mmCIF file of C-alpha atoms and ligand atoms in Angstrom:
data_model
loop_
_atom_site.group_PDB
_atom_site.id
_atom_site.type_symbol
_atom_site.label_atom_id
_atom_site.label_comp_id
_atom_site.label_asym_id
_atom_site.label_seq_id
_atom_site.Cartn_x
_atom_site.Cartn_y
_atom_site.Cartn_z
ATOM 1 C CA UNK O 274 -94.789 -2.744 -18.936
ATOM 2 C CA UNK O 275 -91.367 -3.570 -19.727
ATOM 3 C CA UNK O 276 -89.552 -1.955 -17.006
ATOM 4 C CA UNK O 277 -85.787 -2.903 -18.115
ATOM 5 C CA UNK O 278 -86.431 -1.478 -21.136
ATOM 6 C CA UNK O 279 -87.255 1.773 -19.285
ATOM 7 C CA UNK O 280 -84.701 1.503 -17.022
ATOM 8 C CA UNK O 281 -81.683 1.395 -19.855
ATOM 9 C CA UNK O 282 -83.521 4.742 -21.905
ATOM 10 C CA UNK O 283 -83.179 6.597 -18.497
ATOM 11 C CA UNK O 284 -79.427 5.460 -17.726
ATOM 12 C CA UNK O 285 -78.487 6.520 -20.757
ATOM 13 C CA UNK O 286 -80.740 10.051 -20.425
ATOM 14 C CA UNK O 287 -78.719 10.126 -16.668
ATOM 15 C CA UNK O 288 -75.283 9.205 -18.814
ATOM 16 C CA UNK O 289 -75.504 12.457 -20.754
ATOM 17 C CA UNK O 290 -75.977 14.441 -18.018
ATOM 18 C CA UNK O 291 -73.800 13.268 -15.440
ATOM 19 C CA UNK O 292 -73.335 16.402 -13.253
ATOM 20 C CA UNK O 293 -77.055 16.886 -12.861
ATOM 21 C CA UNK O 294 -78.387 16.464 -9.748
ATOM 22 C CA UNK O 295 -82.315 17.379 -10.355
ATOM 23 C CA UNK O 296 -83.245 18.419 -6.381
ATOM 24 C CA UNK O 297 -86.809 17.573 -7.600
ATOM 25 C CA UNK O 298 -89.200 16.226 -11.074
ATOM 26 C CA UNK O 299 -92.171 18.181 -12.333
ATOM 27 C CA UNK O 300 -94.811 16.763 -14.957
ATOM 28 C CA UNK O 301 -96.751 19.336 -16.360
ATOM 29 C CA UNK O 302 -100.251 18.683 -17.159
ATOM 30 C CA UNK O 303 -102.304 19.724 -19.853
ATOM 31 C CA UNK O 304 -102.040 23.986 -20.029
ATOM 32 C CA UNK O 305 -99.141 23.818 -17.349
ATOM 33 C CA UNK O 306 -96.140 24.105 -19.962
ATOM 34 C CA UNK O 307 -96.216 27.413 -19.983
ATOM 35 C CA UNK O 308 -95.105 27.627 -16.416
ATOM 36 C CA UNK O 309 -92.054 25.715 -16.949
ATOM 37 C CA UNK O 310 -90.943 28.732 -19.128
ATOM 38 C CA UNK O 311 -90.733 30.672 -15.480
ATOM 39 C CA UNK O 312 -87.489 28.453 -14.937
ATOM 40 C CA UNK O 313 -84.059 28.856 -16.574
ATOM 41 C CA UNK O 314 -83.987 25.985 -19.326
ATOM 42 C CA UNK O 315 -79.836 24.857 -19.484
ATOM 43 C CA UNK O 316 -80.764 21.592 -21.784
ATOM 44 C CA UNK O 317 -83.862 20.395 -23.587
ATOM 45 C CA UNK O 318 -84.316 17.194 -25.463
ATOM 46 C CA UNK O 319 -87.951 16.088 -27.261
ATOM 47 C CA UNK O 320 -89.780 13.247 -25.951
ATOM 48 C CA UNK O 321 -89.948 11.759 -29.920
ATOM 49 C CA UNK O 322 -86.031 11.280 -29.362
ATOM 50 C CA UNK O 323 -86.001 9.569 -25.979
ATOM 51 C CA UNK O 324 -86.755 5.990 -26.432
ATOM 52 C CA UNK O 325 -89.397 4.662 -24.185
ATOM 53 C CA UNK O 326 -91.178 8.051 -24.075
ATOM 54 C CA UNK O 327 -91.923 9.224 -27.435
ATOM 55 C CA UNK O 328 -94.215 12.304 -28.311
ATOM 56 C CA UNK O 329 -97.895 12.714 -26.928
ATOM 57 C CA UNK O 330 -100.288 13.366 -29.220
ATOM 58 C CA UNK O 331 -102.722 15.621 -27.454
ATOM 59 C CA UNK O 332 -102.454 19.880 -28.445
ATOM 60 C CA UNK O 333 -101.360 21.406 -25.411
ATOM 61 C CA UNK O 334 -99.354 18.989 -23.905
ATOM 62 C CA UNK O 335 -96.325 19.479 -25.095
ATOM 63 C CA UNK O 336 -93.110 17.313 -25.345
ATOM 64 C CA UNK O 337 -89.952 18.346 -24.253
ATOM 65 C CA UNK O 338 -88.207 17.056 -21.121
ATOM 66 C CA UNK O 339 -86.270 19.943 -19.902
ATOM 67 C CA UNK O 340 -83.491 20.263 -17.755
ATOM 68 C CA UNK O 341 -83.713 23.652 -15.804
ATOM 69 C CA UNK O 342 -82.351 25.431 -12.423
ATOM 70 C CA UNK O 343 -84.422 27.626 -10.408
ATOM 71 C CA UNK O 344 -82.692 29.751 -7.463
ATOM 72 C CA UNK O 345 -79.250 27.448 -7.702
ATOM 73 C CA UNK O 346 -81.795 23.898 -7.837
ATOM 74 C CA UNK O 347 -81.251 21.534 -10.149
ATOM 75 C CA UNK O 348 -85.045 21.060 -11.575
ATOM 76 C CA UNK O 349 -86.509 17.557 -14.118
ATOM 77 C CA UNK O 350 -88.707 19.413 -16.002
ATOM 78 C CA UNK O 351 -91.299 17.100 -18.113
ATOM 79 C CA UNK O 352 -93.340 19.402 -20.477
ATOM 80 C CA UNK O 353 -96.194 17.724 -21.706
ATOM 81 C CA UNK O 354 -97.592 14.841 -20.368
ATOM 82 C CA UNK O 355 -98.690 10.999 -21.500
ATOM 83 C CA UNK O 356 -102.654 9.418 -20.972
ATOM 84 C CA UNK O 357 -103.435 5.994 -20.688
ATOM 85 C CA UNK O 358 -106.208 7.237 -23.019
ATOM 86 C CA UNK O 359 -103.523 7.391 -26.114
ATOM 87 C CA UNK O 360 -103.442 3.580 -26.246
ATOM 88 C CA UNK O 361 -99.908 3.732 -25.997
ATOM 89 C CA UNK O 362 -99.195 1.757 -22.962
ATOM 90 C CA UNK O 363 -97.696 2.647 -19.374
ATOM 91 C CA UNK O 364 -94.091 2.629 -20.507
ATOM 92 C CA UNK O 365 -94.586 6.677 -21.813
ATOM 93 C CA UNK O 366 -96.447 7.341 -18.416
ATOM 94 C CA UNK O 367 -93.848 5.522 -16.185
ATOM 95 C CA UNK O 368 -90.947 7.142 -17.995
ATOM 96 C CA UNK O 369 -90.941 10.381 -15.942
ATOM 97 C CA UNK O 370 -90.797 8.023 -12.628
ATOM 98 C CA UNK O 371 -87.969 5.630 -13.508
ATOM 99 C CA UNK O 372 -86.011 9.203 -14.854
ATOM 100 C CA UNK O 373 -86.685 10.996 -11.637
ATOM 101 C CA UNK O 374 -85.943 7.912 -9.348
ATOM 102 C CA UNK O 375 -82.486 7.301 -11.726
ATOM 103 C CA UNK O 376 -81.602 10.843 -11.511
ATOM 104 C CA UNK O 377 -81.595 10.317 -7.791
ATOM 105 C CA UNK O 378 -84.294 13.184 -7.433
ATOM 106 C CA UNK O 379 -85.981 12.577 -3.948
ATOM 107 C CA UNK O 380 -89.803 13.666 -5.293
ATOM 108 C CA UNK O 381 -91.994 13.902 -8.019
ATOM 109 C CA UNK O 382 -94.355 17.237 -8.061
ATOM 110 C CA UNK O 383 -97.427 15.963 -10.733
ATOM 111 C CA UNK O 384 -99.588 18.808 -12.125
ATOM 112 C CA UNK O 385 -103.103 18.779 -14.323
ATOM 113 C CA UNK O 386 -105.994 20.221 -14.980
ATOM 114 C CA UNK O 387 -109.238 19.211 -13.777
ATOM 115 C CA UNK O 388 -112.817 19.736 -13.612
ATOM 116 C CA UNK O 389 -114.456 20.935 -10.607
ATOM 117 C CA UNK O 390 -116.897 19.033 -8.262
ATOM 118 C CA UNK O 391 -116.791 20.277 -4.762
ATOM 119 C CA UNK O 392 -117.820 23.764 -3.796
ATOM 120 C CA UNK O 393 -114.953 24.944 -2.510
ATOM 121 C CA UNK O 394 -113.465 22.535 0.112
ATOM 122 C CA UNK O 395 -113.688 24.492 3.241
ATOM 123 C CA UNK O 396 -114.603 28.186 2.259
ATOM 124 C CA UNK O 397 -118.272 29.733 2.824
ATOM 125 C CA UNK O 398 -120.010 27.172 0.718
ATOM 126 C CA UNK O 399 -119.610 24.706 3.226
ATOM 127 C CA UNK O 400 -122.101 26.561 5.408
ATOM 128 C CA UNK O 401 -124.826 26.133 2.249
ATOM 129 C CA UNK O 402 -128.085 24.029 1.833
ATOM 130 C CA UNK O 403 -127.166 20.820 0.099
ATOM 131 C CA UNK O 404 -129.009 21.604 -2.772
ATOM 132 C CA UNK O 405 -126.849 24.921 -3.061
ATOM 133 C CA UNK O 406 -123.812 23.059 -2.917
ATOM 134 C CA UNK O 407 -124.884 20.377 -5.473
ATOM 135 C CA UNK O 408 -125.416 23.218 -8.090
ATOM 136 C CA UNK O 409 -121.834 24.860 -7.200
ATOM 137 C CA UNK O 410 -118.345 23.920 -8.246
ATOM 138 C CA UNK O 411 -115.044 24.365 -7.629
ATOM 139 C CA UNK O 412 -114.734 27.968 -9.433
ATOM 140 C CA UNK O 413 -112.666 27.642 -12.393
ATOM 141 C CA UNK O 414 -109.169 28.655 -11.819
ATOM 142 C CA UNK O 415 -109.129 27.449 -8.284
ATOM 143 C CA UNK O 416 -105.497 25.680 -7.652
ATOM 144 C CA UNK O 417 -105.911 22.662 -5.584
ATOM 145 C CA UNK O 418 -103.423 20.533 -3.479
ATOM 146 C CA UNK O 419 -104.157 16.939 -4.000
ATOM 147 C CA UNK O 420 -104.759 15.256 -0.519
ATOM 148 C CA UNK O 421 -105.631 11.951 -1.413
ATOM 149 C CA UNK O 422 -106.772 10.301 -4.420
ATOM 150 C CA UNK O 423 -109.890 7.585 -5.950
ATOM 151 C CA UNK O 424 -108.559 5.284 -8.709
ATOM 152 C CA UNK O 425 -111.545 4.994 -10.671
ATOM 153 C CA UNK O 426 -109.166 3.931 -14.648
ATOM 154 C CA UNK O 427 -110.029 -0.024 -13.776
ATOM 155 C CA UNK O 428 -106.711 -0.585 -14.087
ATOM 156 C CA UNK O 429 -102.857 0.035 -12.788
ATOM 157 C CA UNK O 430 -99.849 0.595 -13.522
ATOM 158 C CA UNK O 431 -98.216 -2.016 -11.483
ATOM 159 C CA UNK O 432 -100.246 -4.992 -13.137
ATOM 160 C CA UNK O 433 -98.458 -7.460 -14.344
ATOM 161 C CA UNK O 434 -95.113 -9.159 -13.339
ATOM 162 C CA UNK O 435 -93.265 -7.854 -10.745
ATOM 163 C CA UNK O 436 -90.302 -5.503 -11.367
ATOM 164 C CA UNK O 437 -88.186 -4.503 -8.341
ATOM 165 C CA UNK O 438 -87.588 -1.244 -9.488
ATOM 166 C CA UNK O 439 -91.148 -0.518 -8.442
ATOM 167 C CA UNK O 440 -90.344 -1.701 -5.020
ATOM 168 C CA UNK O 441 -92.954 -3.956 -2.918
ATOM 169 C CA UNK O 442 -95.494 -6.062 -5.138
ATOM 170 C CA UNK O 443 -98.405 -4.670 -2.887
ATOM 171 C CA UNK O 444 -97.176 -0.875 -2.420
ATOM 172 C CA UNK O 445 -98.432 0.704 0.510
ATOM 173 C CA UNK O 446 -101.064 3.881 -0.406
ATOM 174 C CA UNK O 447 -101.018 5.439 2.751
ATOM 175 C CA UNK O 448 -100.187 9.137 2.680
ATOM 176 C CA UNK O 449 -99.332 9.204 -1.371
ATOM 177 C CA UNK O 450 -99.589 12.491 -1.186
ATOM 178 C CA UNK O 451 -96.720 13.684 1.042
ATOM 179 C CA UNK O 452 -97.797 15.782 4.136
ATOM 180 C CA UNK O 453 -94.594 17.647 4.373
ATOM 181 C CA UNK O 454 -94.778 18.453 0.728
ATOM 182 C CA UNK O 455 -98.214 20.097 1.245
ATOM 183 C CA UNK O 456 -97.384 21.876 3.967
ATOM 184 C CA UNK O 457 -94.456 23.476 1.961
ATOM 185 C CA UNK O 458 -97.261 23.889 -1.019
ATOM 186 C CA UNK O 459 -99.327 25.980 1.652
ATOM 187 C CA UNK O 460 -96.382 27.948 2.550
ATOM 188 C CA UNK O 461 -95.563 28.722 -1.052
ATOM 189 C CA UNK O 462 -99.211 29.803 -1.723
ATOM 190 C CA UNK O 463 -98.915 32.354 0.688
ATOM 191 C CA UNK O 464 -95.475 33.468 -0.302
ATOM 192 C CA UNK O 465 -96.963 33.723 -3.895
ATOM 193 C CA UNK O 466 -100.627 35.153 -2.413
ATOM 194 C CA UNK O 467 -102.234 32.456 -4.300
ATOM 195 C CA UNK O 468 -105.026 31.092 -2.362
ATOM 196 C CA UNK O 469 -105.204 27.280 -2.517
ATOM 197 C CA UNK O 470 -107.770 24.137 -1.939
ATOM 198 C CA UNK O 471 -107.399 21.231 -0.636
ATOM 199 C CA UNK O 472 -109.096 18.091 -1.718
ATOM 200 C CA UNK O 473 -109.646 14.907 -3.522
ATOM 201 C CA UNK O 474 -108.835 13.758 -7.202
ATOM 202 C CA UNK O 475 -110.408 11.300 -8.627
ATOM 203 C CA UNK O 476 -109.167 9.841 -12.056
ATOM 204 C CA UNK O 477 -111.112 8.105 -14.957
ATOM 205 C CA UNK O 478 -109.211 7.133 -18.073
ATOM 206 C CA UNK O 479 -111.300 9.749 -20.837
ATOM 207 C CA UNK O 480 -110.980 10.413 -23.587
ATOM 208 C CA UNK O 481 -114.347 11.168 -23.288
ATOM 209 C CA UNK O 482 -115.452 13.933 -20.670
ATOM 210 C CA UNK O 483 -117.866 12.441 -17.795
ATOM 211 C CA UNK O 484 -121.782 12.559 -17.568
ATOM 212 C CA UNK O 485 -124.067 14.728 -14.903
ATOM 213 C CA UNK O 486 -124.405 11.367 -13.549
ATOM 214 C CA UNK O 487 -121.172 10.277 -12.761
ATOM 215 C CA UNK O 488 -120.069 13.484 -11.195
ATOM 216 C CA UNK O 489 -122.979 13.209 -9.204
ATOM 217 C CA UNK O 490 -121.807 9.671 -8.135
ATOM 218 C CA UNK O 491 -118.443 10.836 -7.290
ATOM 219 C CA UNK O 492 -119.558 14.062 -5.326
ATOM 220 C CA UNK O 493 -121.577 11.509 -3.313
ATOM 221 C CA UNK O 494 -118.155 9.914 -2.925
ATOM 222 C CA UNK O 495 -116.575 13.030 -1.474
ATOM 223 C CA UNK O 496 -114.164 13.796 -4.491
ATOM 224 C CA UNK O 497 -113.319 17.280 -5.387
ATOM 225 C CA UNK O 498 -111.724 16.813 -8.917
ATOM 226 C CA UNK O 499 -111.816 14.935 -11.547
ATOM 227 C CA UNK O 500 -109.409 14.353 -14.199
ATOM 228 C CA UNK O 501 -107.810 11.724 -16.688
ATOM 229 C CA UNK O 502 -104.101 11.618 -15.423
ATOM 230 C CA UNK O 503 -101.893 12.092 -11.976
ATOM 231 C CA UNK O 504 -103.146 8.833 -10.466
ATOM 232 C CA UNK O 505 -100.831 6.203 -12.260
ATOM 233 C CA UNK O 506 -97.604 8.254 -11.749
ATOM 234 C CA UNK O 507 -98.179 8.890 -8.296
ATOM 235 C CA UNK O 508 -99.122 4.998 -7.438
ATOM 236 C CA UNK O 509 -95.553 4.716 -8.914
ATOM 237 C CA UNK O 510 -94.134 7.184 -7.556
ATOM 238 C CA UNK O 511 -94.731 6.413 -4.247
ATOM 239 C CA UNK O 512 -94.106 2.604 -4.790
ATOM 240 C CA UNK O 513 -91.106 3.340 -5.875
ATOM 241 C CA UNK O 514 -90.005 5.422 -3.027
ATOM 242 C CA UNK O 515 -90.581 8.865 -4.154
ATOM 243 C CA UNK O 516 -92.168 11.686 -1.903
ATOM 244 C CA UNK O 517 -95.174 12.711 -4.279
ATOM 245 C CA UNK O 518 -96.881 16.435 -4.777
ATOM 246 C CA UNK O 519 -99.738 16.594 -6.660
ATOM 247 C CA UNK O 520 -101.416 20.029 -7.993
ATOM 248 C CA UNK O 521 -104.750 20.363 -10.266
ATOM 249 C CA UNK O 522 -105.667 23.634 -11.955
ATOM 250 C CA UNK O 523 -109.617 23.611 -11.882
ATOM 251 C CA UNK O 524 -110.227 24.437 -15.132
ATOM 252 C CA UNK O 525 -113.923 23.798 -16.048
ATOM 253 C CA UNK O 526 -116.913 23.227 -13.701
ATOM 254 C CA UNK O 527 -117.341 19.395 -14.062
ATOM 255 C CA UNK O 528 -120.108 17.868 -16.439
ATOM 256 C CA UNK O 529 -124.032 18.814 -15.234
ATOM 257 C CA UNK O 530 -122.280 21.782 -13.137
ATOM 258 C CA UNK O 531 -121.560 24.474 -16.416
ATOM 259 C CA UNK O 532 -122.132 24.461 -19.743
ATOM 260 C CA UNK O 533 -120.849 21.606 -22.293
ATOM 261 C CA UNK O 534 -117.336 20.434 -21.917
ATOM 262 C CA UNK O 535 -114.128 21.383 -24.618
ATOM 263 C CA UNK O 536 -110.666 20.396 -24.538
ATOM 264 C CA UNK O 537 -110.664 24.352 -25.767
ATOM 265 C CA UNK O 538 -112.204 25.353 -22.443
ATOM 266 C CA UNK O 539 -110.153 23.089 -20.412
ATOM 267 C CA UNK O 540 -106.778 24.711 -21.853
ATOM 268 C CA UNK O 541 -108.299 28.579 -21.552
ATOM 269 C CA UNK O 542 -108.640 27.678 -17.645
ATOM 270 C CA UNK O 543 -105.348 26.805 -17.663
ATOM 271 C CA UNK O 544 -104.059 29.351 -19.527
ATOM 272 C CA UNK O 545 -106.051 31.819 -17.169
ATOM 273 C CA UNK O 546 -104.250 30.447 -14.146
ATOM 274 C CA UNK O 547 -100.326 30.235 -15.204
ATOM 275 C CA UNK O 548 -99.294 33.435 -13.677
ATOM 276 C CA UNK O 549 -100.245 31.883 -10.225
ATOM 277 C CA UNK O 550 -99.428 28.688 -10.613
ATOM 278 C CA UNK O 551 -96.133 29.965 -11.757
ATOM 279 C CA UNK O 552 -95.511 32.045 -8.859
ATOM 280 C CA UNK O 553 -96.555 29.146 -6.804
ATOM 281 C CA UNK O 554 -94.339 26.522 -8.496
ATOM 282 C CA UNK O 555 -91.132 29.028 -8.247
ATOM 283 C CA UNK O 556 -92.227 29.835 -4.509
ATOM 284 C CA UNK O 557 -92.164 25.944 -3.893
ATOM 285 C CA UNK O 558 -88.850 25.299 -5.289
ATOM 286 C CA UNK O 559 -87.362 28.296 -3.852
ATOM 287 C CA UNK O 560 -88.038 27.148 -0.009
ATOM 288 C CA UNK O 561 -87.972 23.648 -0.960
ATOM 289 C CA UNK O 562 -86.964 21.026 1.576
ATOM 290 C CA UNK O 563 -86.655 17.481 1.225
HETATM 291 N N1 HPA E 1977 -113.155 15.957 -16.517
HETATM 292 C C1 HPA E 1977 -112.101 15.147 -16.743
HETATM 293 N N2 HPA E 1977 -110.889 15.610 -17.010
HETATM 294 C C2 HPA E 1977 -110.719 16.937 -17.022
HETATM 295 C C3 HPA E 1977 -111.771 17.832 -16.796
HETATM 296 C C4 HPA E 1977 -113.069 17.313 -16.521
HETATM 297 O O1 HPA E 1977 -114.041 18.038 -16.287
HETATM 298 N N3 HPA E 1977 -111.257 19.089 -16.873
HETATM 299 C C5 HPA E 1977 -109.930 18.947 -17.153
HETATM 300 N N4 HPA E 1977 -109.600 17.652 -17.240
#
């Protein structure tokens, strides 16, 4: 990754907006961009014209970072989101990091969709037979709160030489996932009556979707979600000294759990959920404390 080059697209991004002060960064996952239209848009520029980023090439995902304000905060919206499964590097994926950290926003919020492996996390189905469990997900259009994560892409961001900008060359992933953060997430999700998991994401690269076996595999390894994103940003994210939130929509049950998989079916769950994960978001930022 060629983290000056990064580093001189986002000072110049910062440049042309020097009196905003972003209190926070959002990256909206596949179906999410909708609920970035719940916040007052003052600027938008497309990801094609920002060099470094460049447009995704997935439908649904957008690809317009947007500058917004919600109740008098300052909000870096990114609307649409890279993959590592594009082929196009870590440089689009990092982008969002190096803006937030340059913007001097103190966290990163990181949303996506994801398909469903644990019954939910601590409701009734916990009291179930094993083999009752095994043939339940997480219901489709549950909203989870990432508590830790499983880096299962066989690879990382930070590979390569060291950059300072990413802080330590052995980062520290204790705690990614900012207690304080989901405790405020909780609090918003009852503010917003949106009930809310808790639980483990676990990230593959894709493109393709997984087999029965492999989400067996990982529900033996006590992970609740799976999905092709999150995981990279965050490990930046919190290398480089941001407070990280991270949010899945559970769109689909996960392979051997439903029927057949679609990118289709993936963006209906999401579609099905933005009016709470939009009240959720605004209740978040509303109450928000760094
Ligand atoms: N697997 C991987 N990624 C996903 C899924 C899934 O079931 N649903 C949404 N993103």
């Amino acid at each position: 990754m060629n983290t000056d080059k990064l580093i001189r697209s986002a000072e110049k991004v910062c440049a042309a907006f020097p009196a905003f002060r972003p209190k926070l960064a959002l990256v909206m996952g596949s179906g999410w961009r909708e609920v970035a239209e719940g916040f007052t848009v003052k600027h938008s520029l497309d990801y094609a014209d920002i060099p470094g980023l460049g447009a995704p090439q997935v439908a649904g995902h957008g690809g317009q970072l947007l500058l917004a304000e919600q109740g008098g905060a300052e909000l870096l919206i990114f609307a649409g989101r890279h993959h590592w499964y594009a082929g196009a590097g870590w440089e689009p994926i990092a982008f969002p990091v190096c803006l937030a950290k340059i913007m001097g926003a103190p966290g990163l919020v990181l949303t996506n969709s994801a398909g469903g492996i644990n019954p939910q996390v601590d409701r009734d189905l916990r009291a179930r037979s094993d083999a009752a469990r095994r043939s339940a997900s997480t219901p489709a259009g549950a909203v989870m709160i990432i508590d830790d994560h499983i880096n299962l892409m066989g690879t990382n961001p930070l590979l390569g030489p060291h950059h300072a900008f990413w802080g330590p060359r052995f980062p520290d992933m204790t705690g990614v996932y900012d207690a304080d953060y989901r405790r405020q997430l909780d609090e918003a999700g009852r503010r917003a009556g949106l009930p809310l998991e808790h639980g483990v994401y676990l990230a593959v690269t894709g493109p393709s979707y997984e087999t029965p076996a492999e989400i067996g595999a990982f529900r033996g390894m006590g992970v609740d979600a799976v999905g092709m994103s999150t995981v990279p940003e965050a490990i930046l994210a919190r290398a480089a000294g941001l407070r990280v939130a991270g949010i899945s929509c559970i769109t689909n049950a996960a392979a051997g759990m439903g029927q057949e998989l679609s990118h289709e079916e993936v963006l209906a769950g999401a579609r099905a959920a933005i009016p709470g994960l939009t009240r959720l978001l605004k209740e978040f930022v509303n109450e928000y404390r760094n």
